[in-house]
mmCIF file of C-alpha atoms in Angstrom:
data_model
loop_
_atom_site.group_PDB
_atom_site.id
_atom_site.type_symbol
_atom_site.label_atom_id
_atom_site.label_comp_id
_atom_site.label_asym_id
_atom_site.label_seq_id
_atom_site.Cartn_x
_atom_site.Cartn_y
_atom_site.Cartn_z
ATOM 1 C CA MET O 6 3.972 -20.365 -16.380
ATOM 2 C CA ASP O 7 1.246 -17.822 -16.985
ATOM 3 C CA LYS O 8 0.038 -15.617 -14.150
ATOM 4 C CA PRO O 9 -3.791 -15.561 -14.158
ATOM 5 C CA ASN O 10 -4.052 -12.132 -12.523
ATOM 6 C CA LEU O 11 -1.305 -10.551 -14.638
ATOM 7 C CA SER O 12 -2.614 -7.623 -16.643
ATOM 8 C CA ILE O 13 -0.947 -5.787 -19.513
ATOM 9 C CA ARG O 14 -1.880 -2.173 -20.152
ATOM 10 C CA HIS O 15 -0.553 1.007 -21.709
ATOM 11 C CA SER O 16 1.739 2.968 -19.459
ATOM 12 C CA ASN O 17 1.188 6.560 -18.443
ATOM 13 C CA LEU O 18 3.323 9.269 -16.874
ATOM 14 C CA SER O 19 2.172 8.392 -13.358
ATOM 15 C CA ASN O 20 4.098 5.111 -13.764
ATOM 16 C CA LEU O 21 7.407 6.933 -14.322
ATOM 17 C CA PRO O 22 8.875 6.684 -10.775
ATOM 18 C CA GLU O 23 8.060 2.981 -10.460
ATOM 19 C CA ILE O 24 9.500 2.262 -13.923
ATOM 20 C CA GLN O 25 12.703 4.129 -13.047
ATOM 21 C CA ARG O 26 13.075 2.264 -9.748
ATOM 22 C CA MET O 27 12.389 -1.113 -11.351
ATOM 23 C CA PHE O 28 14.872 -0.440 -14.180
ATOM 24 C CA VAL O 29 17.708 0.203 -11.716
ATOM 25 C CA ASP O 30 16.805 -2.607 -9.298
ATOM 26 C CA THR O 31 16.372 -5.177 -12.058
ATOM 27 C CA ILE O 32 19.601 -4.431 -13.914
ATOM 28 C CA SER O 33 21.538 -4.280 -10.633
ATOM 29 C CA ALA O 34 20.271 -7.703 -9.535
ATOM 30 C CA VAL O 35 19.655 -9.669 -12.729
ATOM 31 C CA CYS O 36 22.650 -8.566 -14.815
ATOM 32 C CA LYS O 37 25.328 -8.723 -12.116
ATOM 33 C CA ASP O 38 26.794 -11.985 -13.455
ATOM 34 C CA ASP O 39 27.279 -10.538 -16.955
ATOM 35 C CA TYR O 40 28.310 -6.937 -16.251
ATOM 36 C CA SER O 41 30.730 -5.340 -13.786
ATOM 37 C CA PRO O 42 29.526 -2.972 -11.034
ATOM 38 C CA GLU O 43 30.985 -0.070 -13.044
ATOM 39 C CA GLU O 44 29.120 -1.116 -16.207
ATOM 40 C CA ILE O 45 25.872 -1.500 -14.256
ATOM 41 C CA LYS O 46 26.309 1.916 -12.646
ATOM 42 C CA VAL O 47 26.744 3.607 -16.032
ATOM 43 C CA TRP O 48 23.896 1.619 -17.618
ATOM 44 C CA THR O 49 21.414 2.325 -14.823
ATOM 45 C CA SER O 50 22.332 6.015 -14.682
ATOM 46 C CA SER O 51 20.740 6.442 -18.128
ATOM 47 C CA ILE O 52 17.318 6.314 -16.462
ATOM 48 C CA GLU O 53 18.091 9.555 -14.622
ATOM 49 C CA ASN O 54 17.414 11.411 -17.885
ATOM 50 C CA THR O 55 13.751 11.894 -16.996
ATOM 51 C CA GLU O 56 12.951 14.007 -20.065
ATOM 52 C CA ARG O 57 14.203 11.242 -22.359
ATOM 53 C CA LEU O 58 12.122 8.638 -20.525
ATOM 54 C CA ILE O 59 9.020 10.863 -20.602
ATOM 55 C CA ASP O 60 9.520 11.173 -24.362
ATOM 56 C CA LYS O 61 9.689 7.378 -24.666
ATOM 57 C CA LEU O 62 6.590 6.929 -22.482
ATOM 58 C CA THR O 63 4.596 9.372 -24.587
ATOM 59 C CA THR O 64 5.818 8.537 -28.111
ATOM 60 C CA GLN O 65 6.411 4.775 -28.036
ATOM 61 C CA TYR O 66 3.959 1.900 -27.779
ATOM 62 C CA PHE O 67 4.776 1.470 -24.078
ATOM 63 C CA LEU O 68 3.240 -1.335 -22.033
ATOM 64 C CA ILE O 69 3.439 -2.324 -18.396
ATOM 65 C CA ALA O 70 2.659 -5.638 -16.753
ATOM 66 C CA GLU O 71 0.882 -5.468 -13.412
ATOM 67 C CA LEU O 72 0.350 -8.179 -10.849
ATOM 68 C CA ASP O 73 -1.838 -7.324 -7.861
ATOM 69 C CA ASN O 74 -1.571 -3.590 -8.732
ATOM 70 C CA LYS O 75 2.246 -3.691 -8.773
ATOM 71 C CA ILE O 76 4.289 -3.024 -11.904
ATOM 72 C CA VAL O 77 6.297 -6.184 -12.537
ATOM 73 C CA GLY O 78 7.502 -5.478 -16.065
ATOM 74 C CA PHE O 79 7.499 -3.082 -18.982
ATOM 75 C CA ALA O 80 8.208 -3.135 -22.695
ATOM 76 C CA SER O 81 8.115 -0.665 -25.557
ATOM 77 C CA LEU O 82 8.063 -0.564 -29.332
ATOM 78 C CA LYS O 83 9.731 2.417 -30.992
ATOM 79 C CA GLY O 84 8.307 3.144 -34.411
ATOM 80 C CA ASN O 85 7.103 0.011 -36.115
ATOM 81 C CA ASP O 86 10.035 -2.314 -35.643
ATOM 82 C CA TYR O 87 12.402 -1.533 -32.747
ATOM 83 C CA LEU O 88 11.903 -3.188 -29.358
ATOM 84 C CA ASP O 89 13.391 -0.526 -27.079
ATOM 85 C CA PHE O 90 12.618 -1.833 -23.571
ATOM 86 C CA LEU O 91 11.798 -5.265 -22.185
ATOM 87 C CA TYR O 92 12.357 -5.552 -18.446
ATOM 88 C CA VAL O 93 10.839 -7.763 -15.768
ATOM 89 C CA HIS O 94 11.110 -6.976 -12.055
ATOM 90 C CA LYS O 95 13.980 -8.800 -10.352
ATOM 91 C CA ASP O 96 11.581 -10.646 -8.013
ATOM 92 C CA TYR O 97 9.323 -11.847 -10.863
ATOM 93 C CA GLN O 98 11.821 -13.406 -13.277
ATOM 94 C CA ARG O 99 10.997 -16.682 -15.075
ATOM 95 C CA GLN O 100 7.253 -16.469 -14.501
ATOM 96 C CA GLY O 101 6.110 -15.863 -18.086
ATOM 97 C CA ILE O 102 5.911 -12.072 -17.748
ATOM 98 C CA ALA O 103 8.568 -11.342 -20.382
ATOM 99 C CA ASP O 104 6.821 -13.808 -22.700
ATOM 100 C CA ARG O 105 3.515 -11.966 -22.334
ATOM 101 C CA LEU O 106 5.066 -8.529 -22.825
ATOM 102 C CA TYR O 107 7.082 -9.715 -25.809
ATOM 103 C CA SER O 108 4.009 -11.287 -27.431
ATOM 104 C CA GLU O 109 2.132 -7.985 -27.145
ATOM 105 C CA ILE O 110 5.039 -6.040 -28.676
ATOM 106 C CA GLU O 111 5.442 -8.504 -31.540
ATOM 107 C CA ALA O 112 1.695 -8.442 -32.228
ATOM 108 C CA GLU O 113 1.790 -4.637 -32.418
ATOM 109 C CA ALA O 114 4.759 -4.722 -34.816
ATOM 110 C CA ILE O 115 2.873 -7.189 -37.038
ATOM 111 C CA LYS O 116 -0.242 -5.011 -36.858
ATOM 112 C CA LYS O 117 1.921 -2.112 -38.083
ATOM 113 C CA GLU O 118 2.987 -4.354 -40.995
ATOM 114 C CA SER O 119 6.623 -4.567 -39.924
ATOM 115 C CA LYS O 120 8.681 -7.196 -41.694
ATOM 116 C CA VAL O 121 11.320 -7.380 -38.952
ATOM 117 C CA LEU O 122 11.730 -6.617 -35.288
ATOM 118 C CA THR O 123 15.128 -5.388 -34.058
ATOM 119 C CA SER O 124 16.576 -4.730 -30.630
ATOM 120 C CA ASP O 125 19.834 -3.987 -28.844
ATOM 121 C CA VAL O 126 20.006 -6.841 -26.349
ATOM 122 C CA SER O 127 22.089 -7.288 -23.210
ATOM 123 C CA ILE O 128 24.325 -10.288 -22.637
ATOM 124 C CA THR O 129 21.847 -11.357 -19.948
ATOM 125 C CA ALA O 130 18.790 -11.236 -22.230
ATOM 126 C CA LYS O 131 20.402 -12.722 -25.342
ATOM 127 C CA ALA O 132 19.237 -16.315 -24.690
ATOM 128 C CA PHE O 133 15.627 -15.154 -24.166
ATOM 129 C CA PHE O 134 15.653 -13.350 -27.514
ATOM 130 C CA GLU O 135 17.210 -16.349 -29.269
ATOM 131 C CA LYS O 136 14.351 -18.509 -27.944
ATOM 132 C CA LYS O 137 11.938 -15.989 -29.468
ATOM 133 C CA GLY O 138 13.524 -16.475 -32.890
ATOM 134 C CA PHE O 139 15.955 -13.552 -32.947
ATOM 135 C CA ARG O 140 19.394 -13.907 -34.469
ATOM 136 C CA THR O 141 22.478 -11.849 -33.741
ATOM 137 C CA LEU O 142 23.511 -9.371 -36.413
ATOM 138 C CA GLN O 143 26.545 -8.137 -34.510
ATOM 139 C CA LYS O 144 28.180 -7.799 -31.136
ATOM 140 C CA GLN O 145 28.386 -4.126 -30.167
ATOM 141 C CA THR O 146 30.731 -2.345 -27.796
ATOM 142 C CA ASN O 147 29.168 0.886 -26.580
ATOM 143 C CA ILE O 148 31.338 3.460 -24.823
ATOM 144 C CA ILE O 149 29.267 5.338 -22.260
ATOM 145 C CA ARG O 150 31.089 7.852 -20.082
ATOM 146 C CA GLY O 151 34.333 6.068 -20.857
ATOM 147 C CA VAL O 152 32.991 2.624 -19.904
ATOM 148 C CA GLU O 153 32.638 -0.181 -22.462
ATOM 149 C CA ILE O 154 29.292 -1.973 -22.347
ATOM 150 C CA VAL O 155 28.694 -4.940 -24.648
ATOM 151 C CA ASN O 156 25.329 -5.770 -26.166
ATOM 152 C CA TYR O 157 24.017 -7.378 -29.337
ATOM 153 C CA LYS O 158 22.119 -6.023 -32.310
ATOM 154 C CA MET O 159 19.488 -8.698 -32.915
ATOM 155 C CA VAL O 160 16.760 -9.140 -35.503
ATOM 156 C CA LYS O 161 13.740 -11.349 -36.049
ATOM 157 C CA GLU O 162 11.933 -11.723 -39.346
ATOM 158 C CA LEU O 163 8.177 -11.453 -38.845
ATOM 159 C CA LEU O 164 5.695 -13.445 -40.913
#
């Protein structure tokens, strides 16, 4: 379902606090069936590295989705072919927002003449990416601060 008043635009540094808050809230709520509280705590703590996030906001093709002047999602393309972020606010899941953001990211990758699009995808998001034509290259176990967090290296061939 497409939101008629949903707008997609480039992010800027003034969006940083809202992006950080949404990242934590969304993972904590949406991923709780696939990851333990300890895994979620470690995963969400990565957003506290503000310098790293500022670098991503300023060097990546970084988009936000807004609905009624509220950020309800964000996505980013690193380089020409790596989808780094794709998150939709916990209260706006399954409303076509991820589809819109993903379409914009894929279009940018194609514009940059990328042959493939890759991403490291959570257990929770894996089915969404499969529906978009991604296939799993490998299951990955990441050790972050002594905690194992599983995700998947996925790839999609672009036309």
